[in-house]
Short mmCIF file of C-alpha atoms in Angstrom, two decimals:
data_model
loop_
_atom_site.label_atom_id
_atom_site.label_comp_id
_atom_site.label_asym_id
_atom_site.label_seq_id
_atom_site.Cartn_x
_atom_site.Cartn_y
_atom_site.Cartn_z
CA UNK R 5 -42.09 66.65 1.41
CA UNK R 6 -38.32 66.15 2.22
CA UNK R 7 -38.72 67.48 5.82
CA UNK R 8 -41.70 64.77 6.50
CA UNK R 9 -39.41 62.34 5.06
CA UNK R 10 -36.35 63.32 7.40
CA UNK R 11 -39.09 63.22 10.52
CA UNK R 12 -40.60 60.03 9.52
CA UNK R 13 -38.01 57.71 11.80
CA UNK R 14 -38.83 59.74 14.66
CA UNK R 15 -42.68 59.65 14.22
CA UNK R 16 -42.43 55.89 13.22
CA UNK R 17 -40.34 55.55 16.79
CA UNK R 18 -42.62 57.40 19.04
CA UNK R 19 -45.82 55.82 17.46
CA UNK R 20 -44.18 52.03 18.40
CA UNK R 21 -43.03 54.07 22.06
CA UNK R 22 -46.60 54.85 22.47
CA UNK R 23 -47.51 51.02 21.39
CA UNK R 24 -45.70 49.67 24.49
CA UNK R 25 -47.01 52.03 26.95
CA UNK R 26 -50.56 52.19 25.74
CA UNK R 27 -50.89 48.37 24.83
CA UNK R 28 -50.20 47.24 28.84
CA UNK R 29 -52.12 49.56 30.42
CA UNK R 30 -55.38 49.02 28.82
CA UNK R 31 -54.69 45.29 29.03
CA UNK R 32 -54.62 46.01 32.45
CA UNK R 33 -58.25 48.44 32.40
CA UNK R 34 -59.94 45.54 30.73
CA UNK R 35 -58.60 42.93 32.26
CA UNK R 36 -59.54 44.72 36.06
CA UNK R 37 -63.25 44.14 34.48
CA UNK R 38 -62.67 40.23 34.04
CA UNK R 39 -62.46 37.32 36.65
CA UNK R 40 -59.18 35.25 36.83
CA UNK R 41 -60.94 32.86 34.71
CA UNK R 42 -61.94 34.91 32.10
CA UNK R 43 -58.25 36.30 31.74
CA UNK R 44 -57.26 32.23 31.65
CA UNK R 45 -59.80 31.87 28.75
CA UNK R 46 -59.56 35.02 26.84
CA UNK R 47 -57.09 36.72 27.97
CA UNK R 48 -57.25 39.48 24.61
CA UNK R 49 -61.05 39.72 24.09
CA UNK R 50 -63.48 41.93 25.94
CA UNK R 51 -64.56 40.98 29.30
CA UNK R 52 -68.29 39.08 29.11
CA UNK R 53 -69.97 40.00 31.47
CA UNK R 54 -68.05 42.91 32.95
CA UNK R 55 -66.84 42.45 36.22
CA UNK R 56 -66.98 45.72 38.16
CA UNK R 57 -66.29 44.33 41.47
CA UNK R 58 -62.61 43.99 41.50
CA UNK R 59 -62.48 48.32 41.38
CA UNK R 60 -65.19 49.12 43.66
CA UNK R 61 -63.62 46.32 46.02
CA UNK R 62 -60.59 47.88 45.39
CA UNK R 63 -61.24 51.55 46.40
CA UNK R 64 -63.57 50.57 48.89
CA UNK R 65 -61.66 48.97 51.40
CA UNK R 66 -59.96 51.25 53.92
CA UNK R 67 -56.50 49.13 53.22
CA UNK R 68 -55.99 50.99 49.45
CA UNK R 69 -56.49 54.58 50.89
CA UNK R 70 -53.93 53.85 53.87
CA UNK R 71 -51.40 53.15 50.90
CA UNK R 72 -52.28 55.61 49.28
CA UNK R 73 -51.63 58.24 52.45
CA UNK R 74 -48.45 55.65 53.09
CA UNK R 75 -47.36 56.42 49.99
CA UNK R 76 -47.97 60.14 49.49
CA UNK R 77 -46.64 61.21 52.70
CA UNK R 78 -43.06 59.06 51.76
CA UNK R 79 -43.07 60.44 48.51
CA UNK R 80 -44.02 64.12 50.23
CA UNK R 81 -41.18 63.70 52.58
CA UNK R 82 -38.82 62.21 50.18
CA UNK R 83 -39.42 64.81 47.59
CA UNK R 84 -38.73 67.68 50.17
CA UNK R 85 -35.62 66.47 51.40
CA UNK R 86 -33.94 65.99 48.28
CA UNK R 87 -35.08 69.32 46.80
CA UNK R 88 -33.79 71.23 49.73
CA UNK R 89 -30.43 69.61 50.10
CA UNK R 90 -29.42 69.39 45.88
CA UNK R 91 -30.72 72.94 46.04
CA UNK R 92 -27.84 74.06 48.76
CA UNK R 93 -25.41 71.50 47.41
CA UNK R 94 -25.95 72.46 43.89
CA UNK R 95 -25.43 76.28 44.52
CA UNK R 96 -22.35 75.27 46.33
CA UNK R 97 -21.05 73.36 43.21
CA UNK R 98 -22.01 75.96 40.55
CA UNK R 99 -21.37 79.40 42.52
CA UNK R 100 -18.48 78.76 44.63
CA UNK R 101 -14.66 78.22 43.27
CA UNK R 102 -13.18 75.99 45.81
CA UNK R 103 -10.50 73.52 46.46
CA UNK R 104 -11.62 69.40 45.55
CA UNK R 105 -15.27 71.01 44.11
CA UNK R 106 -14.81 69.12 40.67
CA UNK R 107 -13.92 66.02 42.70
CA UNK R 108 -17.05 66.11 44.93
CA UNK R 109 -19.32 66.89 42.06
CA UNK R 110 -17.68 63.71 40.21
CA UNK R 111 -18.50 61.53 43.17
CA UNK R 112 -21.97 62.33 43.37
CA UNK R 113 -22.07 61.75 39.82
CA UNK R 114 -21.01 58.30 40.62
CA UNK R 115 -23.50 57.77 42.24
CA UNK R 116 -26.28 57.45 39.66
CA UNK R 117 -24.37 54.37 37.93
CA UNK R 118 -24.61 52.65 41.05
CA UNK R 119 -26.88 49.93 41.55
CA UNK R 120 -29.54 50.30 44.25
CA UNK R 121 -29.93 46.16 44.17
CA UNK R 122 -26.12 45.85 45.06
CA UNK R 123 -26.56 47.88 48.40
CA UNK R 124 -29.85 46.29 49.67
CA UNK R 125 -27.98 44.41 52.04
CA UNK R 126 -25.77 46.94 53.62
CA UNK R 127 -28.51 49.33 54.16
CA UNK R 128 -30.86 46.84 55.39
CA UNK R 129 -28.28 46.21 58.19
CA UNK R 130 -27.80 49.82 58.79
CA UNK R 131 -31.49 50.47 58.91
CA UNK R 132 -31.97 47.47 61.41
CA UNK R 133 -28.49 48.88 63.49
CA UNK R 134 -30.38 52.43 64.15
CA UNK R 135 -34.11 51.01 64.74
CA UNK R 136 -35.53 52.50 61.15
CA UNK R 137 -37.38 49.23 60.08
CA UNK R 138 -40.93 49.15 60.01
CA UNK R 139 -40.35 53.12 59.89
CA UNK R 140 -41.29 55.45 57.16
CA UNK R 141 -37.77 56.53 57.11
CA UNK R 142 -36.25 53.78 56.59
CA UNK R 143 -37.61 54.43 53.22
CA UNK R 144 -37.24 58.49 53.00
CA UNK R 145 -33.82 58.69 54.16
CA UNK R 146 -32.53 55.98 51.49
CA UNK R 147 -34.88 57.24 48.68
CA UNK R 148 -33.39 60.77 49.22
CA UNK R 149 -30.21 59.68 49.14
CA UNK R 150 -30.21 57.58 46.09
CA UNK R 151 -32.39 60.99 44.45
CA UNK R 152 -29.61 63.31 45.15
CA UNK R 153 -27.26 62.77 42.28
CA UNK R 154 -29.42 63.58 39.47
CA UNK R 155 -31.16 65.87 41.13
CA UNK R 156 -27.67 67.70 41.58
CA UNK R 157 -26.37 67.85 38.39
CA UNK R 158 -30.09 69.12 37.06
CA UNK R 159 -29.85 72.08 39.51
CA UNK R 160 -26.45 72.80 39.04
CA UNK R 161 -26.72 72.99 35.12
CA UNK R 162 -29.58 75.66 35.67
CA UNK R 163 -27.91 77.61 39.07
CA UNK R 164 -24.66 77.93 36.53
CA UNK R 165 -26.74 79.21 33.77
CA UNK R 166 -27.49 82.29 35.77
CA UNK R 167 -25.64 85.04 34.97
CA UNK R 168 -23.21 86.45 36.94
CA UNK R 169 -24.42 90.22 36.65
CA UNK R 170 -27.69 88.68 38.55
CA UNK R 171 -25.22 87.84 41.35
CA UNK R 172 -23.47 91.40 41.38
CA UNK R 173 -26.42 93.43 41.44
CA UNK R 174 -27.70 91.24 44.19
CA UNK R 175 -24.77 91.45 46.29
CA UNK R 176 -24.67 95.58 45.36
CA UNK R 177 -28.09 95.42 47.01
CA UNK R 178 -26.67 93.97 50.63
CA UNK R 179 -27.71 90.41 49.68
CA UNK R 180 -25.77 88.40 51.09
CA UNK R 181 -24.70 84.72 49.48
CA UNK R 182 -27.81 82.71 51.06
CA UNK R 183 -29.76 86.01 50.66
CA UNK R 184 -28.86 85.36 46.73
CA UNK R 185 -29.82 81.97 47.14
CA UNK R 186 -33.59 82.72 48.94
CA UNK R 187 -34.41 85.60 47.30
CA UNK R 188 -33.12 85.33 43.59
CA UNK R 189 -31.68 81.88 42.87
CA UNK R 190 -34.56 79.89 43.96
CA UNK R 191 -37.56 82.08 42.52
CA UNK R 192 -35.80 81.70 38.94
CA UNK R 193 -35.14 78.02 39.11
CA UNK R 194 -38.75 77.34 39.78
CA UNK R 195 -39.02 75.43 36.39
CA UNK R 196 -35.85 73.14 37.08
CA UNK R 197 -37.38 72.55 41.07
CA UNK R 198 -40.64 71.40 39.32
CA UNK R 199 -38.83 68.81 37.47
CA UNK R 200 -36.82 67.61 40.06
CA UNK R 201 -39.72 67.24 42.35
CA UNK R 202 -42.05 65.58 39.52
CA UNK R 203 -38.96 62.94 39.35
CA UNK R 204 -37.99 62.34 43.06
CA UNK R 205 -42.07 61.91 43.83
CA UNK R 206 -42.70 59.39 40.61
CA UNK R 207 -39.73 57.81 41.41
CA UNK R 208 -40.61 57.43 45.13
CA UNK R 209 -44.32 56.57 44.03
CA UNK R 210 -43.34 53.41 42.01
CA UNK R 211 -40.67 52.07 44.51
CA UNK R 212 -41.23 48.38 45.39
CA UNK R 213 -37.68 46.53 46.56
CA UNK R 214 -36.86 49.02 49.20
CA UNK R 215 -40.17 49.68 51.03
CA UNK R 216 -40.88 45.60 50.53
CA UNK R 217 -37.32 45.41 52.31
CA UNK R 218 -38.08 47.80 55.26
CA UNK R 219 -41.65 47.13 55.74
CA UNK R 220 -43.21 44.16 57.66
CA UNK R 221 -46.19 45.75 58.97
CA UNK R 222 -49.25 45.80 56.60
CA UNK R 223 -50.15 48.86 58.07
CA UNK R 224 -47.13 50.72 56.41
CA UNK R 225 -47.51 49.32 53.45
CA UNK R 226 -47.14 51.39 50.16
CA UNK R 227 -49.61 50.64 47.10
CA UNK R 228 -46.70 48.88 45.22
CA UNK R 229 -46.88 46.72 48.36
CA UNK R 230 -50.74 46.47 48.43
CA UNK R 231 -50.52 43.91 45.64
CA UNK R 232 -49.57 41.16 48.08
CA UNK R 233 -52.82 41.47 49.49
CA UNK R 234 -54.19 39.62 46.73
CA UNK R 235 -51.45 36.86 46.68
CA UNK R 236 -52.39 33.51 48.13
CA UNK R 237 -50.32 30.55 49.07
CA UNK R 238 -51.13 28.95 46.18
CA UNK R 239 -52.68 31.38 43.55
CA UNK R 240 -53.25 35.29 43.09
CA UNK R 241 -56.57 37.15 42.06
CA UNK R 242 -54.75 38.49 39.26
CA UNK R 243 -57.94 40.26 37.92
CA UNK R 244 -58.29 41.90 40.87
CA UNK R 245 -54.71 42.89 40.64
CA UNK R 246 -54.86 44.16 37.55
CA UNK R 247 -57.95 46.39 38.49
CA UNK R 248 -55.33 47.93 41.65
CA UNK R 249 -52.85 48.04 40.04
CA UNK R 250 -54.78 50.49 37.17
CA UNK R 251 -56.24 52.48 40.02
CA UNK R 252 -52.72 52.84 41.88
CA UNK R 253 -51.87 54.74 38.60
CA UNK R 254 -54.39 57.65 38.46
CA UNK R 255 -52.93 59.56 41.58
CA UNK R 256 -49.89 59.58 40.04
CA UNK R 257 -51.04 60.23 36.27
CA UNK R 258 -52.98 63.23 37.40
CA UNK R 259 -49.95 64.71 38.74
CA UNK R 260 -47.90 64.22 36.00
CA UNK R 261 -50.93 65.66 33.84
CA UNK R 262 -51.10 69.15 36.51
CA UNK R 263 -46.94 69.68 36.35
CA UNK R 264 -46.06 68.67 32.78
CA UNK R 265 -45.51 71.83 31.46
CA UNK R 266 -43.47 72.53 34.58
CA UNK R 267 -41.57 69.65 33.51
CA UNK R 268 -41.01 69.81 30.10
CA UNK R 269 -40.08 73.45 30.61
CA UNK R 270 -37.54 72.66 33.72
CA UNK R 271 -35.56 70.32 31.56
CA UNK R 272 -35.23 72.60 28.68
CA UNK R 273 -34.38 75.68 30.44
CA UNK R 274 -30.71 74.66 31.52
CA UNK R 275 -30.23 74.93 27.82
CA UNK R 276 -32.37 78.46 26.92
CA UNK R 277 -30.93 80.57 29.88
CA UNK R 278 -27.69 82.57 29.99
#
């Protein structure tokens, strides 16, 4: 009885956690079965009749599934590129003594309290300086490099958690330091890779400001872009933006459903090794 009554704050705050999340979203699923009127008139109750155009309109037009590629193959690319550099860099930082290491590591840690609104501006100039608007990476190359800091510090927690006797035998057995890396390291951090990569590709899948910034061509547009398809110069469909908006959200919520053991288990295991 005593132990329910220490856990009760922490059920009481998940349950009103869950309230916020759940709450929007199926506003949003019911509302995607209204018209704009209907949300103007009852905007809580069921929709009468159901509207079932705005989602079959939605996934039927070829413009949602070229998002949906657009936005895949950024968060694909974006994904890859950070793994495989925070991978190197991290094994740099947590199996190699050398001279300014703690200094480096600090600076990339830096870098997650800075604001990606405050540097809009310079990197839209530098994007337009080397040609990369209107480019896919125009948005990869930024995206990775805003990823790499916390993707960094979680490898580097689990590469230092690795014993050192792992190392040794390695290097007994003619591996060499990237041999270490290839054949040992990276097999055994599967777990923390997972979670990186779940958070570099939902992080890449829900970016709006830079790809709105970058891309002027419809064409390229990601699906947090394909909203403005439904914008007018004077008023928005919002029903029907509430119905793409909800379908936007089930690529990305069945991968988080396939890798969430992965994930759970990657950020846990920094702290159950060694």
């Amino acid at each position: 009885m005593i132990a329910r009554f220490r856990t009760a704050p922490i059920h009481v705050i998940v349950w009103v956690a869950a309230v916020f999340i759940v709450v929007p979203f199926v506003y949003g699923l019911f509302g995607g079965f209204k018209t704009t009127a209907q949300l103007s008139e009852n905007p809580l109750g069921l929709p009468s009749p159901w509207v079932t155009e705005n989602y079959t309109d939605v996934i039927t037009t070829g413009a949602f599934w070229r998002q949906l590629l657009n936005s895949l193959f950024i968060a694909v690319a974006t994904t890859m590129l950070v793994v495989f550099l925070s991978a190197m860099a991290a094994f740099a930082f947590a199996r190699f003594a050398f001279r300014g290491r703690e200094f480096l590591f600090t600076l990339f840690a830096i870098g997650l309290m800075f604001p990606f609104a405050v540097a809009i501006l310079p990197l839209f100039i530098l994007l337009r300086t080397f040609g990369l608007l209107d480019n896919p990476l125009g948005v990869i190359l930024p995206q990775a490099a805003f990823g790499l800091p916390l993707t960094i510090i979680i490898l580097r927690t689990f590469f230092r958690s690795i014993p050192n006797e792992v190392e040794e035998a390695a290097t007994l057995d003619g591996c060499t330091p990237f041999g270490f890396f290839w054949r040992v390291l990276l097999p055994m951090a599967r777990p923390a890779l997972a979670t990186v990569s779940v958070l570099a590709i939902v992080a890449s899948w829900n970016n709006f400001f830079l790809p709105l910034v970058v891309f002027n061509d419809p064409n390229l547009w990601t699906l947090p872009l394909g909203v403005q398809q439904f914008q007018g110069e004077y008023a928005a469909d919002t029903a029907k933006i509430l119905a793409y908006v909800i379908v936007s959200m089930v690529p990305a919520l069945a991968f988080y459903a396939v890798a969430e053991r992965q994930l759970i288990s990657g950020l846990t295991a920094g702290a159950t090794k060694g």
